[in-house]
């Protein structure tokens, strides 16, 4: 397809760390459409379900468009003056460590740079930390321990060039879908390529795995320490690389050798046979990439896990070579950009070290700053503890929602509520965090803002604006710089464009950098606005003339194939690790709760929750439980379950599945008080952190589960979002034309007509109702002329109404009384089969349709695609389609 350059803007997806290129187009009628950028080297035109639905998330409903002070509208001048004067006064009275910024991997690099500069160089504190602490801090710590720098050695291309990919704690199919698709496509071309999945759950990613190691939670340190010992015992080491480029190997091997295979089996829950097969596959495959993400990082042993993996790659010399290396993939779109500017409490800027006096002096001199933070600041968990105990008296939260996403979230909410001065910059007027702010500052959103982001393979890409700035929203960098100027730092924050900030950031990276620092984009120090606008995606370090192009025609850089690490002796450090097995379960909390993400939602749903398409795949908070555990705890499929930990409890839908490991539960972290009655998952997690990285252990929480005894269940569709829902359990999700609502009640003593009136407008409507009090069945529908305004279905058990059909009725014309009564009957007419739960969000294809197609002879994902179109756009559902085909095959064979 020809690109209409005049109207299509090249930008970058704002969700995950894959960092896909997006082409966004605004039609003459204002309609926005997006497609994958075929020229972007992260995705080559692909987009996943979230990226494909970006156009559905940019509406202005719910946006914060004007500054507010204490719930009242204010001018920008008033709001900025108040923020600047309160921060200045707090610093003057209580010192620089009495203030803090809690920022986000959603910020662009330019925003991040300015925030870090203000806090570390001008306030003189390092109390700036980020939600990236929850995402990949353990990878940063592991990189720095081993390499002396936070360097990702490899590139995405390595995934395609490898002969073995080991995926550790990484559900790529749902969390980094385009990387999953690149691997799946490479495997189709080279079926001899092997994939091993190391994960307690049999996630959707298992469909491309030759081997699934259903490891015990936190068994990874033992697994990779055992692998190091195996490599030593089986003469599978690269002695030349170890000698020339590393230190500490002897101690690391000695520590690893303390664990025999039986010990590894006990610590991992894997059989010796499984371990032997995996270890020998790893040992004999030169081109091996180990990919890891949150399953490794979000652990009280996260840094040791990272180093246990890196140890194995150093020992085999498999690092920084085409098709070989350890590979941390980040959750957030700009976690890497944040790391580059030093936007974490224990980093400086441009990958310099806060503990190093020479680095501190250099950065201070470059910034011409009055101060420089002399020690690391408070990491996220400790930062909110300091807010709670009053050490931090003024807090500025930017582009993140800690009330939902921090561990021990109820305590974090209480701390924010009690803090004397809280500023929140956000795009939404109502989130669980924004509601507690004294000052709310409206920020520009994706599509309106301009800057750069860095993806997991160190590739810097532009996010470009293609929409007008609404209301009085302003870019984050502008807001921070305005506050800095009002605090008296005019000259240092005189930037007028993000291009100027990027140029300064680039200049700092190259400043007195004689090759002793990995991050160097100094070649871009001179960019002007025009260069910046035209900036094509590039990997750091900035390419030097003559860098050879890859087969795909892009410049690509790797680190460490020939050593040259960033330690004082330029050698990588092996870390001696002795695995420990932690038992957290007790008789009261006998199960291990693992928290994570789903395919079609992102973080706390502030963006994806706006999209009907994305809300249909999974419309409720849920908990996965193994059938044996479900039976033991009296839980049936689709029951409402109460999951409890010593911190709190949530009510979520039970999903009984053998994909879940026995003894463990899995629940997603996306639902907030905006979308469900009681499903804030991080109210369950504790503030236990990794001792090196400070990253919270969000995947290993002792929990209990019991059935919530509901006497009545309900389902509703409504054109307007209900203001209140007086039910013990509720969950709302967008659908085309309105909202769908799941409900459950502990009693059946409810006036259902009045309840329907609380969900949708019945006062001036034609109301049709069916009540069978004996059977506990009630159905109430309200019409505004020929249009349905809402329908409520009540039953003593889970409501057997097709959700997809009911939601569609909001957009249909119900001209005749007979059509209107069909709603109250709760069923589609003849010839309208129930599509079932949505599998393919792009073409709205349900599980029942795919099952029927399989029964009719469609035996492959491609044939299903040709028949139903499912899986033919973004491809995110292809693993689920494959699973449905396999399940039906098994059923047919039984
Ligand atoms: S994989 Fe999906 S969410 Fe991630 S950057 Fe690409 S399109 Fe966006």
CSV table of N, CA and C in Angstrom, one decimal, residues 545-665:
chain,number,residue,atom,x,y,z
A,545,UNK,N,30.1,5.9,11.2
A,545,UNK,CA,30.0,5.7,9.8
A,545,UNK,C,30.6,4.3,9.4
A,546,UNK,N,29.9,3.7,8.5
A,546,UNK,CA,30.4,2.4,8.0
A,546,UNK,C,29.9,1.2,8.8
A,547,UNK,N,29.0,1.4,9.8
A,547,UNK,CA,28.4,0.3,10.5
A,547,UNK,C,27.7,-0.5,9.5
A,548,UNK,N,28.0,-1.9,9.4
A,548,UNK,CA,27.3,-2.7,8.4
A,548,UNK,C,25.8,-2.8,8.7
A,549,UNK,N,25.0,-2.9,7.7
A,549,UNK,CA,23.6,-3.0,7.8
A,549,UNK,C,23.2,-4.5,8.0
A,550,UNK,N,22.2,-4.8,8.7
A,550,UNK,CA,21.7,-6.2,8.9
A,550,UNK,C,21.0,-6.6,7.6
A,551,UNK,N,20.6,-7.9,7.5
A,551,UNK,CA,19.9,-8.4,6.3
A,551,UNK,C,18.6,-7.6,6.0
A,552,UNK,N,18.0,-7.1,7.1
A,552,UNK,CA,16.8,-6.3,6.9
A,552,UNK,C,17.1,-4.9,6.6
A,553,UNK,N,18.3,-4.5,6.4
A,553,UNK,CA,18.6,-3.2,5.9
A,553,UNK,C,18.7,-2.1,7.0
A,554,UNK,N,18.8,-2.6,8.3
A,554,UNK,CA,18.9,-1.6,9.4
A,554,UNK,C,20.3,-1.8,10.1
A,555,UNK,N,20.6,-0.6,10.7
A,555,UNK,CA,21.9,-0.6,11.5
A,555,UNK,C,21.5,-1.3,12.8
A,556,UNK,N,22.4,-2.2,13.2
A,556,UNK,CA,22.1,-3.0,14.4
A,556,UNK,C,23.4,-3.2,15.2
A,557,UNK,N,23.3,-3.0,16.5
A,557,UNK,CA,24.6,-3.1,17.3
A,557,UNK,C,24.4,-4.1,18.5
A,558,UNK,N,25.5,-4.8,18.8
A,558,UNK,CA,25.4,-5.7,19.9
A,558,UNK,C,26.6,-5.4,20.8
A,559,UNK,N,26.6,-5.8,22.0
A,559,UNK,CA,27.6,-5.5,23.0
A,559,UNK,C,28.2,-6.9,23.4
A,560,UNK,N,29.5,-6.8,23.7
A,560,UNK,CA,30.2,-7.8,24.6
A,560,UNK,C,30.7,-9.1,23.9
A,561,UNK,N,30.5,-9.3,22.6
A,561,UNK,CA,31.0,-10.5,22.0
A,561,UNK,C,32.5,-10.6,22.2
A,562,UNK,N,33.1,-9.5,22.2
A,562,UNK,CA,34.6,-9.5,22.4
A,562,UNK,C,34.9,-8.8,23.8
A,563,UNK,N,34.1,-9.0,24.7
A,563,UNK,CA,34.3,-8.5,26.1
A,563,UNK,C,34.1,-7.0,26.1
A,564,UNK,N,35.1,-6.2,26.7
A,564,UNK,CA,35.0,-4.8,26.8
A,564,UNK,C,33.7,-4.4,27.6
A,565,UNK,N,33.6,-5.0,28.8
A,565,UNK,CA,32.5,-4.6,29.7
A,565,UNK,C,32.8,-3.3,30.4
A,566,UNK,N,31.9,-2.8,31.1
A,566,UNK,CA,32.0,-1.4,31.7
A,566,UNK,C,32.4,-1.5,33.1
A,567,UNK,N,33.1,-2.5,33.5
A,567,UNK,CA,33.6,-2.6,34.9
A,567,UNK,C,35.0,-2.0,34.9
A,568,UNK,N,35.6,-1.7,36.0
A,568,UNK,CA,36.9,-1.1,36.0
A,568,UNK,C,38.0,-1.9,35.3
A,569,UNK,N,37.9,-3.2,35.3
A,569,UNK,CA,38.9,-4.0,34.6
A,569,UNK,C,38.4,-4.5,33.2
A,570,UNK,N,37.3,-4.0,32.8
A,570,UNK,CA,36.6,-4.3,31.5
A,570,UNK,C,36.3,-5.7,31.4
A,571,UNK,N,36.2,-6.4,32.5
A,571,UNK,CA,35.8,-7.8,32.5
A,571,UNK,C,34.4,-8.0,33.1
A,572,UNK,N,33.6,-8.9,32.6
A,572,UNK,CA,32.3,-9.2,33.2
A,572,UNK,C,32.5,-9.9,34.5
A,573,UNK,N,31.5,-9.7,35.4
A,573,UNK,CA,31.6,-10.3,36.7
A,573,UNK,C,30.6,-11.5,36.8
A,574,UNK,N,31.1,-12.7,37.1
A,574,UNK,CA,30.2,-13.8,37.5
A,574,UNK,C,29.8,-13.5,38.9
A,575,UNK,N,28.6,-13.8,39.2
A,575,UNK,CA,28.1,-13.6,40.6
A,575,UNK,C,27.9,-15.0,41.2
A,576,UNK,N,28.5,-15.3,42.3
A,576,UNK,CA,28.3,-16.6,43.0
A,576,UNK,C,27.0,-16.6,43.7
A,577,UNK,N,26.1,-17.5,43.3
A,577,UNK,CA,24.8,-17.5,43.8
A,577,UNK,C,24.5,-18.9,44.5
A,578,UNK,N,23.9,-18.8,45.7
A,578,UNK,CA,23.4,-20.0,46.3
A,578,UNK,C,21.9,-19.9,46.4
A,579,UNK,N,21.2,-20.8,45.7
A,579,UNK,CA,19.8,-20.7,45.7
A,579,UNK,C,19.2,-20.9,47.1
A,580,UNK,N,18.1,-20.2,47.4
A,580,UNK,CA,17.4,-20.5,48.6
A,580,UNK,C,15.9,-20.7,48.2
A,581,UNK,N,15.3,-21.6,48.9
A,581,UNK,CA,13.9,-21.9,48.7
A,581,UNK,C,13.1,-21.3,49.8
A,582,UNK,N,12.2,-20.4,49.3
A,582,UNK,CA,11.4,-19.7,50.3
A,582,UNK,C,10.0,-20.3,50.4
A,583,UNK,N,9.5,-20.6,51.6
A,583,UNK,CA,8.2,-21.1,51.7
A,583,UNK,C,7.3,-20.0,52.3
A,584,UNK,N,6.4,-19.5,51.6
A,584,UNK,CA,5.6,-18.4,52.1
A,584,UNK,C,4.2,-18.9,52.6
A,585,UNK,N,3.8,-20.0,52.0
A,585,UNK,CA,2.4,-20.5,52.3
A,585,UNK,C,2.3,-20.9,53.8
A,586,UNK,N,1.1,-20.8,54.3
A,586,UNK,CA,0.8,-21.2,55.7
A,586,UNK,C,-0.5,-22.0,55.7
A,587,UNK,N,-0.9,-22.5,56.8
A,587,UNK,CA,-2.1,-23.2,56.8
A,587,UNK,C,-3.3,-22.3,56.5
A,588,UNK,N,-3.2,-21.0,56.9
A,588,UNK,CA,-4.3,-20.1,56.6
A,588,UNK,C,-4.3,-19.6,55.2
A,589,UNK,N,-3.1,-19.5,54.6
A,589,UNK,CA,-2.9,-19.1,53.2
A,589,UNK,C,-2.1,-20.1,52.5
A,590,UNK,N,-2.8,-21.2,52.0
A,590,UNK,CA,-2.1,-22.3,51.5
A,590,UNK,C,-1.7,-22.3,50.1
A,591,UNK,N,-2.1,-21.3,49.4
A,591,UNK,CA,-1.9,-21.2,47.9
A,591,UNK,C,-0.9,-20.1,47.6
A,592,UNK,N,-0.3,-20.2,46.4
A,592,UNK,CA,0.6,-19.1,46.0
A,592,UNK,C,-0.1,-18.3,44.9
A,593,UNK,N,-0.2,-17.0,45.1
A,593,UNK,CA,-0.9,-16.2,44.1
A,593,UNK,C,0.2,-15.5,43.2
A,594,UNK,N,0.0,-15.7,41.9
A,594,UNK,CA,0.8,-15.1,40.9
A,594,UNK,C,0.0,-14.0,40.2
A,595,UNK,N,0.6,-12.8,40.1
A,595,UNK,CA,-0.2,-11.7,39.4
A,595,UNK,C,0.4,-11.4,38.1
A,596,UNK,N,-0.4,-10.9,37.1
A,596,UNK,CA,0.2,-10.7,35.8
A,596,UNK,C,-0.8,-9.9,34.9
A,597,UNK,N,-0.7,-10.1,33.6
A,597,UNK,CA,-1.4,-9.3,32.6
A,597,UNK,C,-2.2,-10.2,31.7
A,598,UNK,N,-3.1,-9.6,31.0
A,598,UNK,CA,-3.9,-10.3,30.0
A,598,UNK,C,-3.6,-9.7,28.6
A,599,UNK,N,-4.2,-10.4,27.6
A,599,UNK,CA,-3.8,-10.0,26.2
A,599,UNK,C,-4.2,-8.6,25.8
A,600,UNK,N,-5.5,-8.2,26.2
A,600,UNK,CA,-6.0,-7.0,25.6
A,600,UNK,C,-6.1,-5.8,26.6
A,601,UNK,N,-5.6,-6.0,27.8
A,601,UNK,CA,-5.6,-4.8,28.6
A,601,UNK,C,-4.2,-4.4,29.0
A,602,UNK,N,-4.0,-3.2,29.4
A,602,UNK,CA,-2.7,-2.6,29.7
A,602,UNK,C,-2.8,-1.9,31.0
A,603,UNK,N,-1.9,-2.2,31.9
A,603,UNK,CA,-1.8,-1.5,33.2
A,603,UNK,C,-3.1,-1.4,33.9
A,604,UNK,N,-3.5,-0.2,34.3
A,604,UNK,CA,-4.8,0.0,35.1
A,604,UNK,C,-5.9,0.4,34.1
A,605,UNK,N,-5.9,0.0,32.9
A,605,UNK,CA,-7.0,0.2,31.9
A,605,UNK,C,-7.4,1.6,31.7
A,606,UNK,N,-6.5,2.6,32.0
A,606,UNK,CA,-6.9,4.0,31.7
A,606,UNK,C,-7.1,4.2,30.3
A,607,UNK,N,-6.4,3.4,29.4
A,607,UNK,CA,-6.5,3.6,28.0
A,607,UNK,C,-7.3,2.4,27.4
A,608,UNK,N,-6.9,1.2,27.6
A,608,UNK,CA,-7.6,0.1,27.0
A,608,UNK,C,-9.0,-0.1,27.5
A,609,UNK,N,-9.3,0.4,28.7
A,609,UNK,CA,-10.7,0.3,29.2
A,609,UNK,C,-11.6,1.1,28.4
A,610,UNK,N,-11.1,2.0,27.5
A,610,UNK,CA,-12.0,2.9,26.7
A,610,UNK,C,-12.4,2.1,25.4
A,611,UNK,N,-11.8,1.0,25.1
A,611,UNK,CA,-12.0,0.4,23.8
A,611,UNK,C,-13.0,-0.8,23.9
A,612,UNK,N,-14.1,-0.7,23.3
A,612,UNK,CA,-15.1,-1.8,23.3
A,612,UNK,C,-14.4,-3.1,22.8
A,613,UNK,N,-13.6,-3.0,21.7
A,613,UNK,CA,-13.0,-4.1,21.1
A,613,UNK,C,-12.1,-4.9,22.1
A,614,UNK,N,-11.3,-4.1,22.9
A,614,UNK,CA,-10.3,-4.7,23.8
A,614,UNK,C,-11.0,-5.2,25.1
A,615,UNK,N,-12.2,-4.6,25.4
A,615,UNK,CA,-12.9,-5.0,26.6
A,615,UNK,C,-13.7,-6.3,26.4
A,616,UNK,N,-13.8,-6.8,25.2
A,616,UNK,CA,-14.7,-7.9,25.0
A,616,UNK,C,-13.9,-9.2,25.2
A,617,UNK,N,-12.6,-9.2,25.1
A,617,UNK,CA,-11.9,-10.5,25.2
A,617,UNK,C,-12.0,-11.1,26.6
A,618,UNK,N,-11.7,-10.3,27.6
A,618,UNK,CA,-11.9,-10.7,29.0
A,618,UNK,C,-12.6,-9.5,29.7
A,619,UNK,N,-13.8,-9.6,30.0
A,619,UNK,CA,-14.6,-8.5,30.5
A,619,UNK,C,-14.7,-8.4,32.0
A,620,UNK,N,-14.1,-9.3,32.7
A,620,UNK,CA,-14.2,-9.4,34.2
A,620,UNK,C,-12.9,-9.7,34.8
A,621,UNK,N,-12.7,-9.3,36.1
A,621,UNK,CA,-11.5,-9.8,36.8
A,621,UNK,C,-11.7,-11.2,37.1
A,622,UNK,N,-10.6,-12.0,37.1
A,622,UNK,CA,-10.8,-13.4,37.3
A,622,UNK,C,-9.6,-14.0,38.1
A,623,UNK,N,-9.7,-15.2,38.5
A,623,UNK,CA,-8.6,-16.0,39.1
A,623,UNK,C,-8.6,-17.3,38.5
A,624,UNK,N,-7.4,-17.7,38.0
A,624,UNK,CA,-7.3,-19.1,37.5
A,624,UNK,C,-6.9,-20.0,38.6
A,625,UNK,N,-7.5,-21.2,38.7
A,625,UNK,CA,-7.2,-22.2,39.7
A,625,UNK,C,-7.3,-23.6,39.1
A,626,UNK,N,-6.4,-24.4,39.5
A,626,UNK,CA,-6.3,-25.8,39.0
A,626,UNK,C,-7.5,-26.6,39.5
A,627,UNK,N,-8.1,-27.5,38.7
A,627,UNK,CA,-9.3,-28.3,39.1
A,627,UNK,C,-9.2,-29.0,40.5
A,628,UNK,N,-8.0,-29.5,40.8
A,628,UNK,CA,-7.9,-30.2,42.1
A,628,UNK,C,-8.0,-29.2,43.2
A,629,UNK,N,-7.4,-28.0,43.1
A,629,UNK,CA,-7.5,-27.0,44.1
A,629,UNK,C,-8.9,-26.5,44.2
A,630,UNK,N,-9.5,-26.3,43.0
A,630,UNK,CA,-10.9,-25.8,43.0
A,630,UNK,C,-11.8,-26.8,43.8
A,631,UNK,N,-11.7,-28.0,43.5
A,631,UNK,CA,-12.5,-29.0,44.2
A,631,UNK,C,-12.3,-29.0,45.7
A,632,UNK,N,-11.0,-28.9,46.1
A,632,UNK,CA,-10.6,-28.9,47.5
A,632,UNK,C,-11.2,-27.7,48.2
A,633,UNK,N,-11.3,-26.6,47.5
A,633,UNK,CA,-11.8,-25.3,48.1
A,633,UNK,C,-13.2,-25.1,47.8
A,634,UNK,N,-13.9,-26.0,47.2
A,634,UNK,CA,-15.3,-25.9,46.9
A,634,UNK,C,-15.7,-24.8,45.9
A,635,UNK,N,-14.8,-24.6,44.9
A,635,UNK,CA,-15.0,-23.6,43.9
A,635,UNK,C,-15.4,-24.2,42.6
A,636,UNK,N,-16.4,-23.8,42.0
A,636,UNK,CA,-16.8,-24.2,40.7
A,636,UNK,C,-16.5,-23.2,39.6
A,637,UNK,N,-16.4,-23.7,38.3
A,637,UNK,CA,-16.1,-22.8,37.2
A,637,UNK,C,-17.1,-21.7,37.2
A,638,UNK,N,-16.7,-20.4,37.0
A,638,UNK,CA,-17.6,-19.2,36.9
A,638,UNK,C,-18.2,-18.8,38.3
A,639,UNK,N,-17.9,-19.5,39.4
A,639,UNK,CA,-18.3,-19.0,40.7
A,639,UNK,C,-17.6,-17.7,40.9
A,640,UNK,N,-18.2,-16.9,41.9
A,640,UNK,CA,-17.4,-15.7,42.4
A,640,UNK,C,-16.6,-16.2,43.5
A,641,UNK,N,-15.3,-15.9,43.5
A,641,UNK,CA,-14.3,-16.4,44.5
A,641,UNK,C,-13.8,-15.2,45.3
A,642,UNK,N,-13.6,-15.4,46.5
A,642,UNK,CA,-13.0,-14.4,47.4
A,642,UNK,C,-11.5,-14.9,47.6
A,643,UNK,N,-10.6,-14.1,47.1
A,643,UNK,CA,-9.2,-14.4,47.2
A,643,UNK,C,-8.6,-13.5,48.3
A,644,UNK,N,-8.0,-14.1,49.3
A,644,UNK,CA,-7.5,-13.3,50.5
A,644,UNK,C,-6.0,-13.5,50.7
A,645,UNK,N,-5.4,-12.5,51.3
A,645,UNK,CA,-4.0,-12.6,51.8
A,645,UNK,C,-4.0,-11.8,53.1
A,646,UNK,N,-3.0,-11.8,53.8
A,646,UNK,CA,-3.0,-11.0,55.1
A,646,UNK,C,-3.2,-9.5,54.8
A,647,UNK,N,-3.1,-9.0,53.6
A,647,UNK,CA,-3.2,-7.6,53.3
A,647,UNK,C,-4.7,-7.2,53.0
A,648,UNK,N,-5.5,-8.2,52.4
A,648,UNK,CA,-6.8,-7.8,52.0
A,648,UNK,C,-7.5,-8.9,51.2
A,649,UNK,N,-8.6,-8.5,50.6
A,649,UNK,CA,-9.3,-9.5,49.8
A,649,UNK,C,-9.9,-8.9,48.5
A,650,UNK,N,-10.1,-9.7,47.5
A,650,UNK,CA,-10.8,-9.3,46.3
A,650,UNK,C,-11.9,-10.3,46.0
A,651,UNK,N,-12.9,-9.9,45.2
A,651,UNK,CA,-13.9,-10.8,44.6
A,651,UNK,C,-13.7,-10.8,43.1
A,652,UNK,N,-13.5,-12.0,42.6
A,652,UNK,CA,-13.2,-12.2,41.2
A,652,UNK,C,-13.9,-13.5,40.7
A,653,UNK,N,-14.0,-13.6,39.4
A,653,UNK,CA,-14.7,-14.8,38.8
A,653,UNK,C,-13.6,-15.9,38.8
A,654,UNK,N,-14.1,-17.1,39.1
A,654,UNK,CA,-13.2,-18.3,39.1
A,654,UNK,C,-13.1,-18.9,37.7
A,655,UNK,N,-11.9,-19.2,37.3
A,655,UNK,CA,-11.7,-19.9,36.0
A,655,UNK,C,-10.9,-21.1,36.3
A,656,UNK,N,-11.6,-22.3,36.3
A,656,UNK,CA,-11.0,-23.5,36.6
A,656,UNK,C,-10.3,-24.1,35.4
A,657,UNK,N,-9.0,-24.3,35.5
A,657,UNK,CA,-8.2,-24.7,34.3
A,657,UNK,C,-7.0,-25.5,34.6
A,658,UNK,N,-6.7,-26.5,33.8
A,658,UNK,CA,-5.4,-27.2,34.1
A,658,UNK,C,-4.2,-26.5,33.6
A,659,UNK,N,-4.4,-25.3,32.9
A,659,UNK,CA,-3.2,-24.5,32.6
A,659,UNK,C,-2.5,-24.0,33.8
A,660,UNK,N,-3.3,-23.9,34.9
A,660,UNK,CA,-2.7,-23.4,36.2
A,660,UNK,C,-2.0,-24.5,36.9
A,661,UNK,N,-0.9,-24.2,37.5
A,661,UNK,CA,-0.2,-25.2,38.3
A,661,UNK,C,-0.9,-25.5,39.6
A,662,UNK,N,-0.9,-26.7,40.0
A,662,UNK,CA,-1.6,-27.1,41.3
A,662,UNK,C,-0.9,-26.4,42.4
A,663,UNK,N,-1.7,-25.8,43.3
A,663,UNK,CA,-1.1,-25.1,44.5
A,663,UNK,C,-0.9,-23.6,44.2
A,664,UNK,N,-1.1,-23.2,43.0
A,664,UNK,CA,-1.0,-21.8,42.6
A,664,UNK,C,-2.2,-21.2,42.1
A,665,UNK,N,-2.4,-19.9,42.2
A,665,UNK,CA,-3.5,-19.1,41.6
A,665,UNK,C,-2.8,-18.1,40.7
